[in-house]
Coordinates of C-alpha atoms in Angstrom, one line a residue:
X8 CA 0.1 0.0 0.0
X9 CA 1.6 3.3 -1.1
X10 CA 0.4 5.5 1.9
X11 CA -1.0 3.9 4.9
X12 CA -3.1 6.3 6.9
X13 CA -2.1 7.3 10.4
X14 CA -3.8 5.1 13.0
X15 CA -6.3 5.9 15.5
X16 CA -6.2 3.0 17.9
X17 CA -9.6 2.5 19.7
X18 CA -8.1 -0.2 22.2
X19 CA -4.8 0.6 23.8
X20 CA -4.1 0.5 27.6
X21 CA -2.6 2.5 30.4
X22 CA -0.7 1.3 33.4
X23 CA -1.9 3.8 36.0
X24 CA 1.1 5.5 37.8
X25 CA 1.5 5.0 41.6
X26 CA 0.2 8.3 42.5
X27 CA -3.2 8.2 40.8
X28 CA -5.2 7.9 43.8
X29 CA -2.9 8.7 46.7
X30 CA -2.9 12.4 45.1
X31 CA -6.7 12.4 44.7
X32 CA -8.3 10.6 47.6
X33 CA -9.1 12.2 51.0
X34 CA -6.4 11.5 53.6
X35 CA -8.6 9.4 55.6
X36 CA -8.5 6.7 52.8
X37 CA -4.7 6.8 52.4
X38 CA -4.2 3.4 54.1
X39 CA -7.1 1.5 52.5
X40 CA -7.2 3.3 49.0
X41 CA -5.5 1.9 45.9
X42 CA -1.7 2.4 46.6
X43 CA 1.5 0.4 45.4
X44 CA 3.5 -2.0 47.7
X45 CA 6.6 -3.6 46.4
X46 CA 6.5 -7.3 47.9
X47 CA 7.5 -10.9 46.7
X48 CA 5.0 -13.3 44.8
X49 CA 4.1 -16.4 46.8
X50 CA 2.2 -18.1 43.9
X51 CA 0.0 -17.2 41.0
X52 CA -2.1 -19.4 38.6
X53 CA -4.2 -18.4 35.5
X54 CA -6.5 -21.4 34.8
X55 CA -9.9 -21.7 33.6
X56 CA -10.0 -18.0 32.9
X57 CA -9.4 -17.4 36.6
X58 CA -6.4 -15.3 37.6
X59 CA -5.3 -16.1 41.3
X60 CA -2.0 -14.3 42.6
X61 CA -1.1 -14.6 46.2
X62 CA 1.3 -11.7 47.6
X63 CA 4.0 -13.0 50.0
X64 CA 5.1 -11.2 53.3
X65 CA 8.3 -8.9 53.5
X66 CA 11.4 -11.1 53.7
X67 CA 9.6 -14.1 51.9
X68 CA 11.3 -15.8 49.1
X69 CA 10.0 -15.4 45.6
X70 CA 10.2 -12.9 42.7
X71 CA 9.6 -9.2 43.7
X72 CA 6.9 -7.1 41.9
X73 CA 4.7 -4.0 42.4
X74 CA 1.4 -4.7 43.8
X75 CA -1.7 -2.7 43.9
X76 CA -3.3 -3.0 47.5
X77 CA -6.8 -1.9 48.1
X78 CA -8.9 -2.9 51.0
X79 CA -8.4 -6.7 50.9
X80 CA -7.2 -6.9 47.2
X81 CA -3.6 -7.7 46.3
X82 CA -3.3 -7.3 42.6
X83 CA 0.4 -7.4 41.0
X84 CA 1.4 -5.8 38.0
X85 CA 2.5 -8.7 35.5
X86 CA 4.3 -8.9 32.3
X87 CA 1.1 -9.5 30.6
X88 CA -0.2 -5.9 31.5
X89 CA 2.9 -4.6 29.6
X90 CA 4.6 -6.8 27.3
X91 CA 5.7 -4.7 24.4
X92 CA 9.4 -4.6 23.7
X93 CA 9.8 -8.1 24.8
X94 CA 10.3 -11.2 22.5
X95 CA 7.2 -13.4 22.5
X96 CA 9.0 -16.3 24.0
X97 CA 10.0 -14.1 26.9
X98 CA 6.5 -13.0 27.7
X99 CA 5.2 -15.0 30.7
X100 CA 2.9 -14.8 33.6
X101 CA 5.3 -13.0 36.0
X102 CA 5.1 -10.3 38.5
X103 CA 7.0 -7.2 37.4
X104 CA 8.0 -3.7 39.0
X105 CA 7.4 -0.3 37.2
X106 CA 11.2 -0.3 36.4
X107 CA 10.8 -3.6 34.4
X108 CA 8.1 -2.1 32.0
X109 CA 8.3 0.0 29.0
X110 CA 7.9 3.7 30.2
X111 CA 5.2 4.2 27.6
X112 CA 3.0 2.1 29.6
X113 CA 2.5 4.6 32.3
X114 CA 4.2 8.0 31.1
X115 CA 2.5 10.3 28.5
X116 CA 5.7 11.6 26.7
X117 CA 7.2 8.1 26.4
X118 CA 3.6 6.9 25.3
X119 CA 3.4 9.5 22.4
X120 CA 6.9 8.5 21.2
X121 CA 6.1 4.8 21.2
X122 CA 2.9 5.9 19.3
X123 CA 5.2 7.6 16.8
X124 CA 7.2 4.6 16.3
X125 CA 4.0 2.7 15.5
X126 CA 2.5 5.0 13.0
X127 CA -0.2 5.9 15.6
X128 CA -1.7 9.3 15.7
X129 CA -4.4 9.0 18.4
X130 CA -5.4 6.3 21.0
X131 CA -8.2 5.2 23.4
X132 CA -6.8 3.7 26.3
X133 CA -8.7 1.0 28.8
X134 CA -7.6 0.8 32.5
X135 CA -5.3 -1.7 34.1
X136 CA -5.7 -1.7 37.9
X137 CA -9.6 -0.7 37.9
X138 CA -9.9 -3.5 35.2
X139 CA -11.7 -3.1 32.0
X140 CA -14.7 -1.6 33.1
X141 CA -14.1 -0.6 36.8
X142 CA -15.0 -4.2 38.3
X143 CA -12.3 -3.2 41.0
X144 CA -14.3 -0.5 42.4
X145 CA -17.7 -2.4 42.1
X146 CA -16.4 -5.3 44.1
X147 CA -15.1 -3.1 47.0
X148 CA -16.6 -3.0 50.4
X149 CA -16.7 0.7 50.9
X150 CA -19.1 2.2 48.2
X151 CA -18.2 5.8 49.3
X152 CA -14.6 4.8 48.7
X153 CA -15.5 3.1 45.4
X154 CA -17.4 6.1 44.1
X155 CA -14.2 8.3 44.9
X156 CA -12.2 5.8 43.3
X157 CA -14.1 5.8 40.1
X158 CA -14.1 9.9 40.1
X159 CA -10.4 10.1 40.9
X160 CA -9.6 7.8 38.0
X161 CA -11.8 9.8 35.6
X162 CA -10.2 13.1 36.7
X163 CA -6.7 11.5 36.2
X164 CA -7.7 10.3 32.7
X165 CA -9.2 13.5 31.5
X166 CA -6.7 16.0 33.2
X167 CA -3.4 14.2 33.1
X168 CA -3.3 11.2 30.8
X169 CA -5.4 13.1 28.2
X170 CA -4.4 16.6 29.2
X171 CA -2.3 19.2 27.5
X172 CA 0.9 17.1 27.4
X173 CA -1.0 14.6 25.2
X174 CA -1.7 17.2 22.5
X175 CA -4.9 15.8 21.9
X176 CA -3.5 12.3 20.8
X177 CA -5.0 10.4 23.8
X178 CA -8.6 10.2 23.8
X179 CA -10.3 9.9 27.2
X180 CA -12.4 6.7 28.2
X181 CA -13.9 7.0 31.8
X182 CA -15.6 4.6 34.3
X183 CA -18.9 4.6 36.1
X184 CA -20.0 3.4 39.4
X185 CA -21.6 0.2 38.0
X186 CA -23.4 -0.6 41.2
X187 CA -25.9 2.3 40.8
X188 CA -27.2 3.4 37.3
X189 CA -28.3 6.8 38.6
X190 CA -24.7 7.6 39.8
X191 CA -23.5 6.2 36.7
X192 CA -25.7 8.6 34.7
X193 CA -24.4 11.6 36.7
X194 CA -20.8 10.5 36.0
X195 CA -21.4 10.1 32.3
X196 CA -22.8 13.6 32.2
X197 CA -20.0 15.0 34.4
X198 CA -17.5 13.8 32.0
X199 CA -19.5 14.6 28.9
X200 CA -19.5 18.2 30.0
X201 CA -15.6 18.3 29.5
X202 CA -15.6 16.6 26.2
X203 CA -15.5 12.9 27.0
X204 CA -17.3 10.6 24.4
X205 CA -16.6 7.1 25.6
X206 CA -17.4 5.2 28.8
X207 CA -16.3 1.5 29.6
X208 CA -19.1 -1.0 30.6
X209 CA -19.4 -4.9 31.0
X210 CA -20.2 -7.2 28.1
X211 CA -22.3 -9.3 30.4
X212 CA -23.1 -7.5 33.5
X213 CA -24.8 -10.5 35.4
X214 CA -21.4 -12.1 35.4
X215 CA -20.4 -9.3 37.9
X216 CA -23.7 -9.8 39.8
X217 CA -25.4 -7.1 38.2
X218 CA -28.8 -6.7 36.3
X219 CA -28.8 -7.6 32.5
X220 CA -29.6 -5.2 30.0
X221 CA -32.8 -7.0 29.5
X222 CA -34.2 -5.1 32.5
X223 CA -34.9 -1.4 32.9
X224 CA -32.2 -1.1 35.6
X225 CA -29.7 0.3 33.4
X226 CA -32.1 2.9 31.7
X227 CA -30.9 5.9 33.7
X228 CA -27.2 5.2 32.5
X229 CA -28.5 4.4 28.8
X230 CA -30.4 7.6 28.8
X231 CA -27.4 9.7 29.6
X232 CA -25.2 8.0 27.0
X233 CA -28.1 8.4 24.5
X234 CA -28.3 12.2 25.4
X235 CA -24.7 13.1 25.4
X236 CA -23.7 10.9 22.4
X237 CA -21.1 8.9 24.8
X238 CA -20.3 5.6 23.2
X239 CA -20.4 2.3 25.4
X240 CA -17.0 0.6 25.2
X241 CA -16.9 -3.0 26.0
X242 CA -13.6 -4.7 26.1
X243 CA -13.0 -8.4 26.4
X244 CA -12.6 -9.6 29.9
X245 CA -15.0 -6.8 31.2
X246 CA -17.2 -9.5 32.7
X247 CA -14.5 -10.6 35.0
X248 CA -15.1 -14.1 33.3
X249 CA -12.8 -14.9 30.3
X250 CA -14.3 -17.5 28.0
X251 CA -13.1 -21.1 28.8
X252 CA -14.2 -24.5 28.7
X253 CA -13.1 -26.0 31.9
X254 CA -11.4 -25.2 35.2
X255 CA -8.1 -26.9 34.1
X256 CA -8.1 -25.5 30.6
X257 CA -4.8 -23.8 29.8
X258 CA -4.9 -20.1 29.0
X259 CA -4.4 -20.9 25.3
X260 CA -7.8 -22.2 25.2
X261 CA -9.4 -19.1 26.6
X262 CA -7.2 -16.8 24.3
X263 CA -8.4 -18.8 21.1
X264 CA -12.0 -18.0 22.1
X265 CA -11.7 -14.6 23.6
X266 CA -14.2 -13.1 21.1
X267 CA -17.1 -15.4 22.6
X268 CA -18.4 -13.1 25.2
X269 CA -18.4 -10.1 22.6
X270 CA -20.5 -12.6 20.6
X271 CA -23.0 -13.3 23.5
X272 CA -23.3 -9.6 24.5
X273 CA -23.9 -8.4 21.0
X274 CA -26.9 -10.9 20.7
X275 CA -28.1 -9.5 24.2
X276 CA -28.2 -6.0 22.9
X277 CA -29.7 -6.7 19.5
X278 CA -32.7 -8.6 21.2
X279 CA -33.0 -6.2 24.0
X280 CA -35.0 -3.5 22.3
X281 CA -32.6 -0.7 23.8
X282 CA -31.5 0.4 20.4
X283 CA -35.0 1.4 19.5
X284 CA -35.7 3.0 22.8
X285 CA -32.4 4.9 22.9
X286 CA -31.8 5.7 19.3
X287 CA -28.5 7.4 19.6
X288 CA -26.8 4.8 21.4
X289 CA -23.7 3.4 20.1
X290 CA -21.7 0.5 21.5
X291 CA -18.2 -1.0 20.6
X292 CA -16.4 -4.2 21.3
X293 CA -12.7 -3.8 21.8
X294 CA -10.3 -6.4 21.2
X295 CA -13.3 -8.8 20.0
X296 CA -12.2 -9.1 16.4
X297 CA -14.7 -9.1 13.6
X298 CA -14.6 -12.3 11.7
X299 CA -17.5 -13.9 13.8
X300 CA -19.9 -11.2 13.2
X301 CA -21.4 -12.1 9.6
X302 CA -22.6 -15.3 10.9
X303 CA -24.1 -14.1 14.2
X304 CA -26.0 -11.4 12.2
X305 CA -27.3 -14.0 9.7
X306 CA -28.6 -16.2 12.6
X307 CA -30.2 -13.3 14.7
X308 CA -32.1 -12.1 11.5
X309 CA -33.4 -15.9 11.0
X310 CA -34.5 -16.3 14.7
X311 CA -36.0 -12.8 14.6
X312 CA -37.9 -13.4 11.5
X313 CA -39.0 -16.9 12.2
X314 CA -39.2 -17.1 16.1
X315 CA -39.8 -13.8 17.5
X316 CA -43.4 -14.4 18.5
X317 CA -42.4 -17.2 21.1
X318 CA -38.8 -15.8 21.4
X319 CA -39.9 -13.0 23.6
X320 CA -38.9 -10.2 21.3
X321 CA -41.8 -9.3 19.1
X322 CA -43.0 -6.4 21.2
X323 CA -39.6 -4.8 21.6
X324 CA -37.4 -5.6 18.5
X325 CA -39.3 -4.2 15.4
X326 CA -36.4 -4.4 13.0
X327 CA -34.1 -7.3 11.8
X328 CA -31.1 -7.2 14.2
X329 CA -28.7 -6.8 11.2
X330 CA -30.3 -3.3 10.6
X331 CA -29.8 -2.4 14.3
X332 CA -26.2 -3.6 14.1
X333 CA -25.5 -1.5 11.1
X334 CA -26.7 1.6 13.1
X335 CA -25.4 1.2 16.6
X336 CA -22.6 -1.6 16.9
X337 CA -18.9 -1.4 16.0
X338 CA -16.4 -4.3 16.1
X339 CA -12.7 -3.6 16.7
X340 CA -9.8 -5.7 15.3
X341 CA -6.1 -5.5 15.1
X342 CA -5.3 -8.8 13.5
X343 CA -8.2 -10.4 11.5
X344 CA -7.6 -11.4 8.1
X345 CA -10.7 -13.5 7.7
X346 CA -13.0 -10.6 8.8
X347 CA -11.3 -8.1 6.5
X348 CA -12.1 -10.6 3.5
X349 CA -15.7 -10.5 4.8
X350 CA -16.1 -6.9 5.2
X351 CA -19.1 -6.5 2.8
X352 CA -21.2 -8.7 5.3
X353 CA -20.0 -6.8 8.2
X354 CA -20.3 -3.1 6.9
X355 CA -17.2 -0.8 6.3
X356 CA -18.6 2.0 8.7
X357 CA -18.9 -0.7 11.6
X358 CA -15.3 -1.5 11.9
X359 CA -12.4 0.2 13.8
X360 CA -8.8 -0.5 14.1
X361 CA -6.6 -0.9 17.1
X362 CA -3.3 -1.8 18.4
X363 CA -3.6 -3.3 21.8
X364 CA -0.5 -1.5 23.2
X365 CA 1.1 -2.4 25.4
X366 CA -0.4 -6.1 25.9
X367 CA 0.9 -9.4 24.5
X368 CA -1.3 -9.4 21.5
X369 CA -0.3 -5.9 20.4
X370 CA 0.9 -5.4 16.9
X371 CA 3.4 -2.6 18.3
X372 CA 5.9 -1.5 16.7
X373 CA 4.6 -2.9 13.4
X374 CA 0.9 -2.0 13.4
X375 CA 1.3 -0.3 10.1
X376 CA 2.9 -3.3 8.4
X377 CA 0.3 -5.6 9.9
X378 CA -2.5 -3.3 8.6
X379 CA -0.8 -2.9 5.0
X380 CA -0.5 -6.8 4.9
X381 CA -4.1 -7.4 6.0
X382 CA -5.8 -4.5 4.0
X383 CA -3.7 -4.5 0.9
X384 CA -6.6 -5.8 -1.1
X385 CA -8.9 -2.9 -0.1
X386 CA -9.4 0.4 -1.9
X387 CA -7.5 3.4 -0.2
X388 CA -10.8 5.0 0.9
X389 CA -12.0 1.9 2.7
X390 CA -8.5 1.6 4.4
X391 CA -8.8 5.4 5.6
X392 CA -12.3 4.5 6.7
X393 CA -11.3 1.6 9.0
X394 CA -8.0 3.0 10.3
X395 CA -9.2 6.5 11.1
X396 CA -12.3 8.0 9.6
X397 CA -14.9 5.8 11.6
X398 CA -13.2 6.6 14.9
X399 CA -13.3 10.3 14.1
X400 CA -17.0 10.1 13.4
X401 CA -17.9 8.0 16.4
X402 CA -15.8 9.8 19.1
X403 CA -16.2 13.2 17.9
X404 CA -12.6 13.9 17.1
X405 CA -11.3 16.9 15.1
X406 CA -10.8 16.3 11.3
X407 CA -7.2 15.7 12.3
X408 CA -8.0 13.0 14.4
X409 CA -7.5 14.6 17.7
X410 CA -9.4 15.1 20.8
X411 CA -11.0 18.5 21.0
X412 CA -10.4 19.8 24.3
X413 CA -6.5 18.8 24.4
X414 CA -6.0 19.4 20.6
X415 CA -3.4 22.1 19.8
X416 CA -5.1 25.4 19.0
X417 CA -4.2 26.6 15.5

């Protein structure tokens, strides 16, 4: 491809610096709020989609890592959180310190430099310690502290990570207090007022012990997103339950079928009636790839056409699911040659590009080369649409692909 467009990645990640909550929480929470402790690892497993680390005591044997400690939670930083710059065979499930990760994982200037290396202009970043949609705060005992933790993260995300030093190249993605839809609506509106156009949510809320989207419980939140044009972004793993087949299945099994929860979630939304009740609602699936979408749409249309009367959706879903998908749903990919060969069955306007920096699946520093290889058969205008134009339109970016409030002024 003669000229590959500068990439707007809708799925990268930030590793939060140690001071995010220390600097923003009231002093009475300093000893129980999120903070970094350096300690040895006692043991750690990742089987059947379940991550189980155990922190050792000072003086214990074991590799030393930096751990987020919050109430009773001990969560280490691992090589899987930030793997870029390491050979594939060196990427293992092991604890690390901040000094052992690429600085672009947590520092804005170094992140912009790594984006330059990777032909990336702008990027949306999901969290690490809060998990993909803020499950960490949802599971906490102290709801007051949890709400403060969510707001502190959002303030850091908007004011610092995506602040003036980011030159409009980092696009904010905020969290909500998942345990209260009305508080969630308030947080959506608070952040929309300062230019935020994306909020993280769970693919399958019942996996978190929360109501499903088939109920009316989420309506205040959905109405806030509908009113403000805030995109609901759902990352694989945002259900705290990665797809797997058995408790002893190795991680490779889950890694192969990571798209499965996105698939289940999309069918939920298409059959929920929410898109007809909230016509401006947009949702996107990060790191779910796109090759699975055509068959699911075909099957959903057949079920809607032939079985909607007894299927419980005749009174709320009045159009074929494929039509609703075309207007409301976006799939995201970084490495899906099959999906690109079937782009017409998905819809060019419904696909976004990502690089997954700094995770082990990331195409960094060769996202441009990967894109050229996979999209070489597509017309330049289609490539431009996938790689940047769709993201500009969806996220309300400037014509140059920058986030408005932090974009350099002419």
